């Protein structure tokens, strides 16, 4: 969105040039059926050049229509019915001033015209079936560059009426986590422990993020069958992930204190580990992950450590006869303790019997 | 718009709104829910279960109109199969998951992986659909191709094949760089996930008809001129090249550089095309009307959701030249249905629930319910191809004067390009002159004779002034028939999916030891048809295996001519089945 604001200022600069230098608008398409430039201003009689580059994955056209006629033109386009495709969904109407036929994804077409001498707000709109209801913007033809406050500009789609300040807030302020403030995330208030399967940086695409009591959270990777990282603070901001097509990652809201080592942590002595994910069960709402390592069943349940300054990983292992080696490479500011076994540098050695049930506590120092 | 309103006003004056055949009502959604509906199904106890984009799975009791939470935290669930009142399978991005309430507190406590045997690059477009279940207990899931508008993540699941991505000319296309993107997969009852059919781009919706045929829709885009309905059969390729790299034994490198003509010769064509901007822009789930009349006169036909328009599309199919093809017609236009019609499910009372979603494209949110009022509509029940044109069968007798007037009909023909460009214009667009219109004695069938007819075209028919003698107007005046073949043509012979190899070999052995050879040969017609001809006539389905097995035992005549076939009551049924499998495998 910052880019958009920058574009506005460039347009303002352009307007100061001589009349025969056209105002050039680089128009692209945002996710969710939106022109990226949602409004611009041009002087009456000035030359305008709209370079429309379809950056979306759907076809779009672009019509500039007489003031106040956007909805009527959209309805006419809808009524074209079976004739629509052969005329690029552009209805024959005196209200249509200029138009670009259908532009395919990745295609670019240019529209050049001279702005009307009559001041006014000239809508531009995509009249592809269904799109016209939300995919539009406003060309302000007027001498001065003053535009109404964007938050109450009725000439642009409701979803785009956001002030600069609130955009900044969207990008940096996460107090209410998921973006737009007051709207509830779910029809209930999630109380830790609870979890989301999400796309998140630092894990495979099959990640599970869990919010624990005491402002603790962790990411367990169902692709790798291991704990990837843990953090303290807020939980996740899923606002981008849940918006539109979901081409985004969930954002961690806190400070990461634990990073899973790159090597697989859980090994039966002398055997290269092969892990397979099975699922999880909620035990008093805490997920207990179930996976196999070389055929043995491993159950892992993670809870906050006493006092809330770390986590405890509870393991149960069944169907094995071999001793277990658990790698826990040292990390600055962390202390590892185990309920059983013996430490040899960064390895915890457990007999087959000890490995049936043990826990590892990770404490933030 | 004014004309439209005037016309509508006139129609209502002649035929009151209270005579509507369907009523649309809106289901109240829980407060605080972003009701982007990923899937809806009914549980055995009659409650509706639905899942939503933010990962909630919720249950709605139509009787009390109350919602309750069943599970949470799923990743963009877009498909569901009910197992019992306490257990469902949900298709989410990373896996097919079993949700089960084992402690009977109304909430799922088990989230068990059923299968994750497919790749994930983390690309946003890797949506997954299904599962649907066949009569043998196999499950089918559909996996989207990945979008060039999004990225691959640094960490992916599955091996990467670079040649599954983009062509060398720089034009970006949907890709399948990790396993089985763009495939429909079969999960056997034993839990093995098997690649089933390929060439899909965005198959947002799969479903069976009553005969056990599996269908999928796909969305207009690269290699897909207009959105299609596909009849999904094992081992076949449906047009989008990316997924070909995951075909067993694929050695041709990047499928994107193959000549379009080569790809075209490999593909199985859609059974129905939804003309873009006319019928549907983003079709979703095909649902067979299983209500035996509770939902009106269209039992056995397919209803298909549409995202971009306030519409459901109805599809009627017939077998022509050994393959299915048919027509599509709007359903429920202008009756209060919203857009974003993503998922459909029939309630036990025969009403249709529709779950809506936009998911960043176009559409509304929420759930609506459609009830058949019991007042029969005047509509086109089915459209059938004839050697000279088309027959329309109406749900009620029509007024003869307007029905036999050729001016009541206008026909156009066009087709679509198969190419890497996004979508296709209508190609070879032409109007088709109507030579003659005949009305059957019961006034329910209208035969339209055309001046000319060609295979490989969509025939788009517009009707006007058709009504019952009582003045009830025709509900929908537009219907599009996809004429892949004309009657009398035989379907192109494709390599058929085989039955179990052991059965086929045993069948072949049995046939050589029997007296079959007196009248039949594999490839030439003797007294009876050749085995190859039988195989061309009947699809290799278990239903046909049984039919042929019975025929061998009982004998008979009429199908291939008047010379009777002798009964073979001495051959055990199990053996005749093997023989039938061998014949149909040819």
CSV table of N, CA and C in Angstrom, one decimal, chain B residues 141-281:
chain,number,residue,atom,x,y,z
B,141,UNK,N,-9.6,-37.5,-4.2
B,141,UNK,CA,-9.4,-36.2,-3.9
B,141,UNK,C,-8.8,-35.5,-5.1
B,142,UNK,N,-9.0,-34.2,-5.2
B,142,UNK,CA,-8.5,-33.4,-6.3
B,142,UNK,C,-7.5,-32.3,-5.8
B,143,UNK,N,-6.4,-32.2,-6.6
B,143,UNK,CA,-5.3,-31.3,-6.1
B,143,UNK,C,-5.1,-30.2,-7.2
B,144,UNK,N,-5.2,-29.0,-6.8
B,144,UNK,CA,-5.0,-27.9,-7.8
B,144,UNK,C,-3.6,-27.8,-8.3
B,145,UNK,N,-3.4,-27.3,-9.5
B,145,UNK,CA,-2.0,-26.9,-9.9
B,145,UNK,C,-1.7,-25.6,-9.2
B,146,UNK,N,-0.4,-25.3,-9.2
B,146,UNK,CA,0.1,-24.1,-8.5
B,146,UNK,C,0.1,-22.9,-9.4
B,147,UNK,N,0.0,-21.7,-8.8
B,147,UNK,CA,-0.2,-20.5,-9.6
B,147,UNK,C,1.1,-19.7,-9.9
B,148,UNK,N,1.3,-19.3,-11.1
B,148,UNK,CA,2.5,-18.5,-11.4
B,148,UNK,C,2.5,-17.1,-10.8
B,149,UNK,N,1.3,-16.7,-10.3
B,149,UNK,CA,1.2,-15.4,-9.6
B,149,UNK,C,1.7,-15.6,-8.1
B,150,UNK,N,1.9,-16.8,-7.7
B,150,UNK,CA,2.4,-17.0,-6.3
B,150,UNK,C,3.8,-17.7,-6.4
B,151,UNK,N,4.4,-17.8,-5.3
B,151,UNK,CA,5.8,-18.4,-5.3
B,151,UNK,C,5.8,-19.8,-4.8
B,152,UNK,N,6.9,-20.5,-4.8
B,152,UNK,CA,7.2,-21.7,-4.1
B,152,UNK,C,7.9,-21.3,-2.8
B,153,UNK,N,7.6,-22.0,-1.7
B,153,UNK,CA,8.3,-21.7,-0.5
B,153,UNK,C,9.7,-22.3,-0.5
B,154,UNK,N,10.6,-21.8,0.3
B,154,UNK,CA,12.0,-22.3,0.4
B,154,UNK,C,12.0,-23.8,0.8
B,155,UNK,N,11.1,-24.1,1.7
B,155,UNK,CA,10.9,-25.5,2.1
B,155,UNK,C,9.6,-26.0,1.5
B,156,UNK,N,9.7,-27.2,0.8
B,156,UNK,CA,8.5,-27.7,0.2
B,156,UNK,C,8.3,-29.1,0.8
B,157,UNK,N,7.1,-29.7,0.5
B,157,UNK,CA,7.0,-31.2,0.8
B,157,UNK,C,6.9,-31.9,-0.5
B,158,UNK,N,7.7,-32.9,-0.6
B,158,UNK,CA,7.8,-33.7,-1.9
B,158,UNK,C,9.0,-33.3,-2.7
B,159,UNK,N,9.4,-34.1,-3.6
B,159,UNK,CA,10.5,-33.8,-4.5
B,159,UNK,C,10.1,-32.8,-5.5
B,160,UNK,N,11.1,-32.0,-6.0
B,160,UNK,CA,10.8,-31.0,-7.0
B,160,UNK,C,11.2,-31.5,-8.4
B,161,UNK,N,10.3,-31.3,-9.3
B,161,UNK,CA,10.7,-31.5,-10.8
B,161,UNK,C,10.5,-30.2,-11.5
B,162,UNK,N,11.7,-29.6,-11.8
B,162,UNK,CA,11.7,-28.3,-12.4
B,162,UNK,C,10.8,-28.2,-13.7
B,163,UNK,N,10.8,-29.4,-14.5
B,163,UNK,CA,10.1,-29.3,-15.8
B,163,UNK,C,8.6,-29.3,-15.6
B,164,UNK,N,8.2,-29.4,-14.3
B,164,UNK,CA,6.7,-29.2,-14.1
B,164,UNK,C,6.3,-27.8,-14.0
B,165,UNK,N,7.3,-26.9,-14.2
B,165,UNK,CA,7.0,-25.4,-14.1
B,165,UNK,C,7.4,-24.6,-15.3
B,166,UNK,N,6.5,-23.8,-15.8
B,166,UNK,CA,6.7,-22.8,-16.8
B,166,UNK,C,7.4,-23.4,-18.1
B,167,UNK,N,7.1,-22.7,-19.1
B,167,UNK,CA,7.7,-23.0,-20.4
B,167,UNK,C,8.9,-22.1,-20.7
B,168,UNK,N,9.6,-22.4,-21.7
B,168,UNK,CA,10.8,-21.6,-22.0
B,168,UNK,C,10.5,-20.3,-22.6
B,169,UNK,N,9.3,-20.1,-23.1
B,169,UNK,CA,9.0,-18.8,-23.8
B,169,UNK,C,8.7,-17.7,-22.8
B,170,UNK,N,8.8,-17.9,-21.5
B,170,UNK,CA,8.7,-16.9,-20.6
B,170,UNK,C,7.2,-16.6,-20.2
B,171,UNK,N,6.3,-17.3,-20.9
B,171,UNK,CA,4.9,-17.1,-20.5
B,171,UNK,C,4.6,-18.0,-19.4
B,172,UNK,N,4.2,-17.4,-18.3
B,172,UNK,CA,4.0,-18.2,-17.1
B,172,UNK,C,2.7,-19.0,-17.2
B,173,UNK,N,2.7,-20.2,-16.7
B,173,UNK,CA,1.5,-21.0,-16.7
B,173,UNK,C,1.4,-21.7,-15.3
B,174,UNK,N,0.2,-22.2,-15.0
B,174,UNK,CA,0.0,-23.0,-13.8
B,174,UNK,C,1.0,-24.1,-13.8
B,175,UNK,N,1.5,-24.4,-12.6
B,175,UNK,CA,2.6,-25.4,-12.6
B,175,UNK,C,2.4,-26.6,-11.6
B,176,UNK,N,3.2,-27.6,-11.8
B,176,UNK,CA,3.1,-28.8,-10.9
B,176,UNK,C,4.5,-29.2,-10.6
B,177,UNK,N,5.2,-28.4,-9.8
B,177,UNK,CA,6.6,-28.7,-9.6
B,177,UNK,C,6.8,-29.7,-8.4
B,178,UNK,N,5.7,-30.0,-7.7
B,178,UNK,CA,5.8,-31.0,-6.6
B,178,UNK,C,4.7,-32.1,-7.0
B,179,UNK,N,4.8,-33.3,-6.4
B,179,UNK,CA,4.1,-34.4,-6.9
B,179,UNK,C,2.5,-34.2,-6.9
B,180,UNK,N,2.0,-34.6,-8.0
B,180,UNK,CA,0.6,-34.8,-8.2
B,180,UNK,C,-0.3,-33.5,-8.1
B,181,UNK,N,0.4,-32.3,-8.2
B,181,UNK,CA,-0.4,-31.1,-8.4
B,181,UNK,C,-1.1,-31.3,-9.8
B,182,UNK,N,-2.4,-30.9,-9.8
B,182,UNK,CA,-3.1,-31.1,-11.1
B,182,UNK,C,-3.6,-32.5,-11.4
B,183,UNK,N,-3.6,-33.3,-10.3
B,183,UNK,CA,-4.1,-34.7,-10.4
B,183,UNK,C,-5.4,-34.9,-9.6
B,184,UNK,N,-6.1,-35.9,-9.9
B,184,UNK,CA,-7.1,-36.5,-9.0
B,184,UNK,C,-6.6,-37.8,-8.6
B,185,UNK,N,-6.6,-38.0,-7.3
B,185,UNK,CA,-5.9,-39.2,-6.6
B,185,UNK,C,-7.0,-40.1,-6.1
B,186,UNK,N,-6.7,-41.4,-6.1
B,186,UNK,CA,-7.6,-42.4,-5.5
B,186,UNK,C,-7.0,-42.9,-4.2
B,187,UNK,N,-7.7,-42.9,-3.2
B,187,UNK,CA,-7.2,-43.5,-1.9
B,187,UNK,C,-8.0,-44.8,-1.7
B,188,UNK,N,-7.3,-46.0,-1.8
B,188,UNK,CA,-8.0,-47.3,-1.7
B,188,UNK,C,-8.4,-47.5,-0.2
B,189,UNK,N,-9.3,-48.4,0.0
B,189,UNK,CA,-9.7,-48.7,1.4
B,189,UNK,C,-8.6,-49.2,2.2
B,190,UNK,N,-7.5,-49.7,1.6
B,190,UNK,CA,-6.4,-50.2,2.3
B,190,UNK,C,-5.4,-49.0,2.7
B,191,UNK,N,-5.8,-47.8,2.2
B,191,UNK,CA,-5.0,-46.6,2.6
B,191,UNK,C,-3.9,-46.2,1.6
B,192,UNK,N,-3.9,-46.8,0.4
B,192,UNK,CA,-2.9,-46.5,-0.6
B,192,UNK,C,-3.4,-45.4,-1.5
B,193,UNK,N,-2.6,-44.3,-1.6
B,193,UNK,CA,-2.9,-43.2,-2.4
B,193,UNK,C,-2.4,-43.4,-3.8
B,194,UNK,N,-3.2,-43.5,-4.8
B,194,UNK,CA,-2.8,-43.8,-6.2
B,194,UNK,C,-3.2,-42.7,-7.1
B,195,UNK,N,-2.2,-42.3,-8.0
B,195,UNK,CA,-2.5,-41.2,-9.0
B,195,UNK,C,-3.6,-41.8,-9.9
B,196,UNK,N,-4.7,-41.0,-10.2
B,196,UNK,CA,-5.8,-41.6,-10.9
B,196,UNK,C,-6.0,-40.9,-12.3
B,197,UNK,N,-6.1,-39.6,-12.3
B,197,UNK,CA,-6.2,-38.9,-13.6
B,197,UNK,C,-5.6,-37.6,-13.5
B,198,UNK,N,-5.1,-37.1,-14.7
B,198,UNK,CA,-4.3,-35.9,-14.7
B,198,UNK,C,-4.8,-34.8,-15.6
B,199,UNK,N,-4.1,-33.6,-15.6
B,199,UNK,CA,-4.4,-32.6,-16.5
B,199,UNK,C,-5.4,-31.6,-16.0
B,200,UNK,N,-5.5,-31.5,-14.7
B,200,UNK,CA,-6.4,-30.5,-14.1
B,200,UNK,C,-5.7,-29.2,-13.7
B,201,UNK,N,-6.4,-28.1,-13.8
B,201,UNK,CA,-5.9,-26.8,-13.4
B,201,UNK,C,-6.4,-26.4,-12.1
B,202,UNK,N,-7.7,-26.4,-11.9
B,202,UNK,CA,-8.3,-25.9,-10.7
B,202,UNK,C,-9.6,-26.7,-10.5
B,203,UNK,N,-9.5,-28.0,-10.2
B,203,UNK,CA,-10.8,-28.8,-10.2
B,203,UNK,C,-11.6,-28.6,-8.9
B,204,UNK,N,-12.1,-27.4,-8.7
B,204,UNK,CA,-12.9,-27.1,-7.5
B,204,UNK,C,-14.2,-27.8,-7.5
B,205,UNK,N,-14.2,-29.1,-7.3
B,205,UNK,CA,-15.5,-29.8,-7.2
B,205,UNK,C,-15.4,-31.1,-7.9
B,206,UNK,N,-15.6,-32.2,-7.2
B,206,UNK,CA,-15.7,-33.5,-7.8
B,206,UNK,C,-17.0,-34.2,-7.2
B,207,UNK,N,-17.6,-35.1,-8.0
B,207,UNK,CA,-18.8,-35.8,-7.5
B,207,UNK,C,-19.2,-36.9,-8.5
B,208,UNK,N,-20.0,-37.8,-7.9
B,208,UNK,CA,-20.5,-38.9,-8.7
B,208,UNK,C,-21.9,-38.7,-9.1
B,209,UNK,N,-22.3,-39.3,-10.3
B,209,UNK,CA,-23.7,-39.4,-10.6
B,209,UNK,C,-24.2,-40.8,-10.1
B,210,UNK,N,-25.5,-41.0,-10.4
B,210,UNK,CA,-26.1,-42.3,-9.8
B,210,UNK,C,-25.5,-43.5,-10.4
B,211,UNK,N,-25.0,-43.4,-11.7
B,211,UNK,CA,-24.4,-44.6,-12.3
B,211,UNK,C,-23.0,-44.8,-11.9
B,212,UNK,N,-22.4,-44.0,-11.0
B,212,UNK,CA,-21.1,-44.2,-10.5
B,212,UNK,C,-20.0,-43.5,-11.4
B,213,UNK,N,-20.4,-42.6,-12.3
B,213,UNK,CA,-19.4,-41.9,-13.1
B,213,UNK,C,-18.9,-40.7,-12.2
B,214,UNK,N,-17.6,-40.5,-12.3
B,214,UNK,CA,-16.9,-39.5,-11.5
B,214,UNK,C,-16.8,-38.2,-12.4
B,215,UNK,N,-17.2,-37.1,-11.9
B,215,UNK,CA,-17.1,-35.8,-12.6
B,215,UNK,C,-16.3,-34.8,-11.8
B,216,UNK,N,-15.6,-33.9,-12.6
B,216,UNK,CA,-14.9,-32.8,-12.0
B,216,UNK,C,-15.2,-31.6,-12.8
B,217,UNK,N,-15.2,-30.4,-12.2
B,217,UNK,CA,-15.2,-29.2,-13.0
B,217,UNK,C,-13.8,-28.6,-13.1
B,218,UNK,N,-13.6,-27.7,-14.0
B,218,UNK,CA,-12.3,-27.0,-14.0
B,218,UNK,C,-12.6,-25.6,-14.3
B,219,UNK,N,-11.6,-24.7,-14.1
B,219,UNK,CA,-11.8,-23.3,-14.3
B,219,UNK,C,-11.0,-22.7,-15.5
B,220,UNK,N,-11.7,-21.8,-16.3
B,220,UNK,CA,-11.1,-21.2,-17.4
B,220,UNK,C,-9.7,-20.6,-17.0
B,221,UNK,N,-8.8,-20.8,-18.0
B,221,UNK,CA,-7.4,-20.2,-17.7
B,221,UNK,C,-6.5,-20.7,-18.8
B,222,UNK,N,-5.2,-20.8,-18.5
B,222,UNK,CA,-4.3,-21.3,-19.5
B,222,UNK,C,-4.7,-22.8,-19.9
B,223,UNK,N,-4.7,-23.1,-21.1
B,223,UNK,CA,-5.1,-24.4,-21.7
B,223,UNK,C,-6.6,-24.7,-21.5
B,224,UNK,N,-7.3,-23.8,-20.9
B,224,UNK,CA,-8.7,-24.1,-20.7
B,224,UNK,C,-9.5,-22.9,-21.2
B,225,UNK,N,-10.0,-23.1,-22.5
B,225,UNK,CA,-10.7,-22.0,-23.2
B,225,UNK,C,-11.9,-21.5,-22.5
B,226,UNK,N,-12.7,-22.4,-21.9
B,226,UNK,CA,-13.8,-22.0,-21.1
B,226,UNK,C,-14.0,-23.2,-20.1
B,227,UNK,N,-14.6,-22.9,-19.0
B,227,UNK,CA,-14.7,-23.8,-17.9
B,227,UNK,C,-15.5,-25.1,-18.3
B,228,UNK,N,-14.9,-26.3,-18.0
B,228,UNK,CA,-15.6,-27.5,-18.5
B,228,UNK,C,-16.1,-28.4,-17.3
B,229,UNK,N,-17.0,-29.3,-17.7
B,229,UNK,CA,-17.3,-30.5,-16.8
B,229,UNK,C,-16.6,-31.7,-17.4
B,230,UNK,N,-15.8,-32.4,-16.6
B,230,UNK,CA,-15.0,-33.5,-17.1
B,230,UNK,C,-15.5,-34.8,-16.5
B,231,UNK,N,-15.5,-35.8,-17.4
B,231,UNK,CA,-15.9,-37.2,-16.9
B,231,UNK,C,-14.6,-37.9,-16.6
B,232,UNK,N,-14.3,-38.0,-15.3
B,232,UNK,CA,-12.9,-38.4,-14.9
B,232,UNK,C,-12.8,-40.0,-14.9
B,233,UNK,N,-11.9,-40.4,-15.7
B,233,UNK,CA,-11.6,-41.9,-15.9
B,233,UNK,C,-10.1,-42.1,-15.6
B,234,UNK,N,-9.9,-43.3,-15.1
B,234,UNK,CA,-8.5,-43.7,-14.7
B,234,UNK,C,-7.5,-43.6,-15.8
B,235,UNK,N,-6.4,-42.9,-15.5
B,235,UNK,CA,-5.3,-42.9,-16.5
B,235,UNK,C,-5.4,-41.8,-17.5
B,236,UNK,N,-6.5,-41.1,-17.5
B,236,UNK,CA,-6.7,-40.1,-18.6
B,236,UNK,C,-6.2,-38.7,-18.3
B,237,UNK,N,-5.9,-38.0,-19.4
B,237,UNK,CA,-5.4,-36.6,-19.3
B,237,UNK,C,-6.4,-35.6,-19.8
B,238,UNK,N,-6.6,-34.6,-19.0
B,238,UNK,CA,-7.8,-33.7,-19.2
B,238,UNK,C,-7.4,-32.3,-19.7
B,239,UNK,N,-6.1,-32.1,-20.1
B,239,UNK,CA,-5.8,-30.9,-20.9
B,239,UNK,C,-4.7,-30.0,-20.3
B,240,UNK,N,-4.6,-29.7,-19.0
B,240,UNK,CA,-3.6,-28.8,-18.5
B,240,UNK,C,-2.3,-29.6,-18.4
B,241,UNK,N,-1.2,-29.2,-19.2
B,241,UNK,CA,0.0,-30.0,-19.3
B,241,UNK,C,0.8,-30.2,-18.1
B,242,UNK,N,0.8,-29.2,-17.1
B,242,UNK,CA,1.8,-29.2,-16.0
B,242,UNK,C,1.9,-30.6,-15.3
B,243,UNK,N,0.7,-31.2,-15.0
B,243,UNK,CA,0.7,-32.4,-14.2
B,243,UNK,C,1.3,-33.6,-14.9
B,244,UNK,N,1.5,-33.5,-16.2
B,244,UNK,CA,2.0,-34.7,-17.0
B,244,UNK,C,3.4,-35.2,-16.5
B,245,UNK,N,4.2,-34.3,-15.9
B,245,UNK,CA,5.5,-34.7,-15.4
B,245,UNK,C,5.4,-35.7,-14.3
B,246,UNK,N,4.2,-35.8,-13.7
B,246,UNK,CA,4.1,-36.8,-12.6
B,246,UNK,C,3.4,-38.1,-13.1
B,247,UNK,N,3.3,-38.2,-14.4
B,247,UNK,CA,2.7,-39.5,-15.0
B,247,UNK,C,3.9,-40.5,-14.9
B,248,UNK,N,3.5,-41.7,-14.5
B,248,UNK,CA,4.5,-42.8,-14.4
B,248,UNK,C,5.1,-43.0,-15.8
B,249,UNK,N,6.5,-43.0,-15.8
B,249,UNK,CA,7.2,-43.3,-17.0
B,249,UNK,C,7.3,-42.1,-17.9
B,250,UNK,N,6.9,-40.9,-17.5
B,250,UNK,CA,7.0,-39.7,-18.3
B,250,UNK,C,8.5,-39.4,-18.7
B,251,UNK,N,8.8,-39.4,-19.9
B,251,UNK,CA,10.2,-39.1,-20.4
B,251,UNK,C,10.3,-38.0,-21.3
B,252,UNK,N,9.2,-37.2,-21.5
B,252,UNK,CA,9.2,-36.2,-22.6
B,252,UNK,C,9.7,-34.8,-22.0
B,253,UNK,N,10.2,-34.8,-20.8
B,253,UNK,CA,10.7,-33.5,-20.3
B,253,UNK,C,9.6,-32.5,-20.0
B,254,UNK,N,9.8,-31.2,-20.3
B,254,UNK,CA,8.8,-30.2,-20.1
B,254,UNK,C,7.6,-30.4,-20.9
B,255,UNK,N,6.4,-30.7,-20.3
B,255,UNK,CA,5.2,-30.9,-21.1
B,255,UNK,C,4.7,-29.6,-21.8
B,256,UNK,N,5.3,-28.5,-21.3
B,256,UNK,CA,4.8,-27.2,-21.8
B,256,UNK,C,5.3,-26.9,-23.2
B,257,UNK,N,6.4,-27.6,-23.6
B,257,UNK,CA,7.0,-27.3,-24.9
B,257,UNK,C,6.4,-28.3,-26.0
B,258,UNK,N,5.6,-29.3,-25.6
B,258,UNK,CA,5.0,-30.2,-26.6
B,258,UNK,C,4.0,-29.3,-27.5
B,259,UNK,N,4.0,-29.7,-28.7
B,259,UNK,CA,3.0,-29.0,-29.6
B,259,UNK,C,1.6,-29.1,-29.1
B,260,UNK,N,0.8,-28.0,-29.1
B,260,UNK,CA,-0.6,-28.1,-28.7
B,260,UNK,C,-1.3,-29.3,-29.4
B,261,UNK,N,-1.0,-29.5,-30.6
B,261,UNK,CA,-1.7,-30.6,-31.3
B,261,UNK,C,-1.4,-32.0,-30.7
B,262,UNK,N,-0.2,-32.1,-30.2
B,262,UNK,CA,0.2,-33.4,-29.5
B,262,UNK,C,-0.6,-33.5,-28.2
B,263,UNK,N,-0.6,-32.4,-27.5
B,263,UNK,CA,-1.3,-32.4,-26.2
B,263,UNK,C,-2.8,-32.7,-26.4
B,264,UNK,N,-3.3,-32.0,-27.5
B,264,UNK,CA,-4.7,-32.2,-27.8
B,264,UNK,C,-5.1,-33.6,-28.1
B,265,UNK,N,-4.2,-34.3,-28.8
B,265,UNK,CA,-4.5,-35.7,-29.2
B,265,UNK,C,-4.5,-36.6,-28.0
B,266,UNK,N,-3.8,-36.2,-26.9
B,266,UNK,CA,-3.7,-37.0,-25.7
B,266,UNK,C,-4.9,-36.8,-24.8
B,267,UNK,N,-5.6,-35.7,-24.9
B,267,UNK,CA,-6.5,-35.3,-23.9
B,267,UNK,C,-7.9,-35.9,-24.1
B,268,UNK,N,-8.6,-36.1,-23.1
B,268,UNK,CA,-10.1,-36.5,-23.1
B,268,UNK,C,-10.9,-35.2,-23.0
B,269,UNK,N,-11.7,-35.0,-23.9
B,269,UNK,CA,-12.4,-33.7,-24.0
B,269,UNK,C,-13.5,-33.6,-23.0
B,270,UNK,N,-13.9,-32.4,-22.6
B,270,UNK,CA,-14.9,-32.2,-21.6
B,270,UNK,C,-16.3,-32.7,-22.1
B,271,UNK,N,-17.1,-33.2,-21.2
B,271,UNK,CA,-18.4,-33.7,-21.6
B,271,UNK,C,-19.4,-32.5,-21.8
B,272,UNK,N,-19.1,-31.4,-21.0
B,272,UNK,CA,-19.9,-30.2,-21.2
B,272,UNK,C,-19.0,-29.0,-21.0
B,273,UNK,N,-19.2,-28.0,-21.9
B,273,UNK,CA,-18.5,-26.8,-21.8
B,273,UNK,C,-19.5,-25.8,-21.3
B,274,UNK,N,-19.0,-25.0,-20.3
B,274,UNK,CA,-19.8,-23.9,-19.8
B,274,UNK,C,-19.4,-22.6,-20.5
B,275,UNK,N,-20.1,-22.1,-21.5
B,275,UNK,CA,-19.6,-20.9,-22.2
B,275,UNK,C,-19.3,-19.8,-21.2
B,276,UNK,N,-18.1,-19.2,-21.3
B,276,UNK,CA,-17.7,-18.2,-20.3
B,276,UNK,C,-18.4,-16.9,-20.6
B,277,UNK,N,-18.8,-16.3,-19.5
B,277,UNK,CA,-19.6,-15.0,-19.6
B,277,UNK,C,-21.0,-15.3,-20.0
B,278,UNK,N,-21.4,-16.5,-20.3
B,278,UNK,CA,-22.8,-16.8,-20.7
B,278,UNK,C,-23.4,-17.8,-19.7
B,279,UNK,N,-22.7,-18.9,-19.4
B,279,UNK,CA,-23.3,-19.9,-18.5
B,279,UNK,C,-22.6,-19.9,-17.2
B,280,UNK,N,-21.3,-20.0,-17.1
B,280,UNK,CA,-20.6,-20.0,-15.8
B,280,UNK,C,-19.2,-19.6,-16.1
B,281,UNK,N,-18.6,-18.8,-15.1
B,281,UNK,CA,-17.2,-18.4,-15.2
B,281,UNK,C,-16.3,-19.2,-14.3
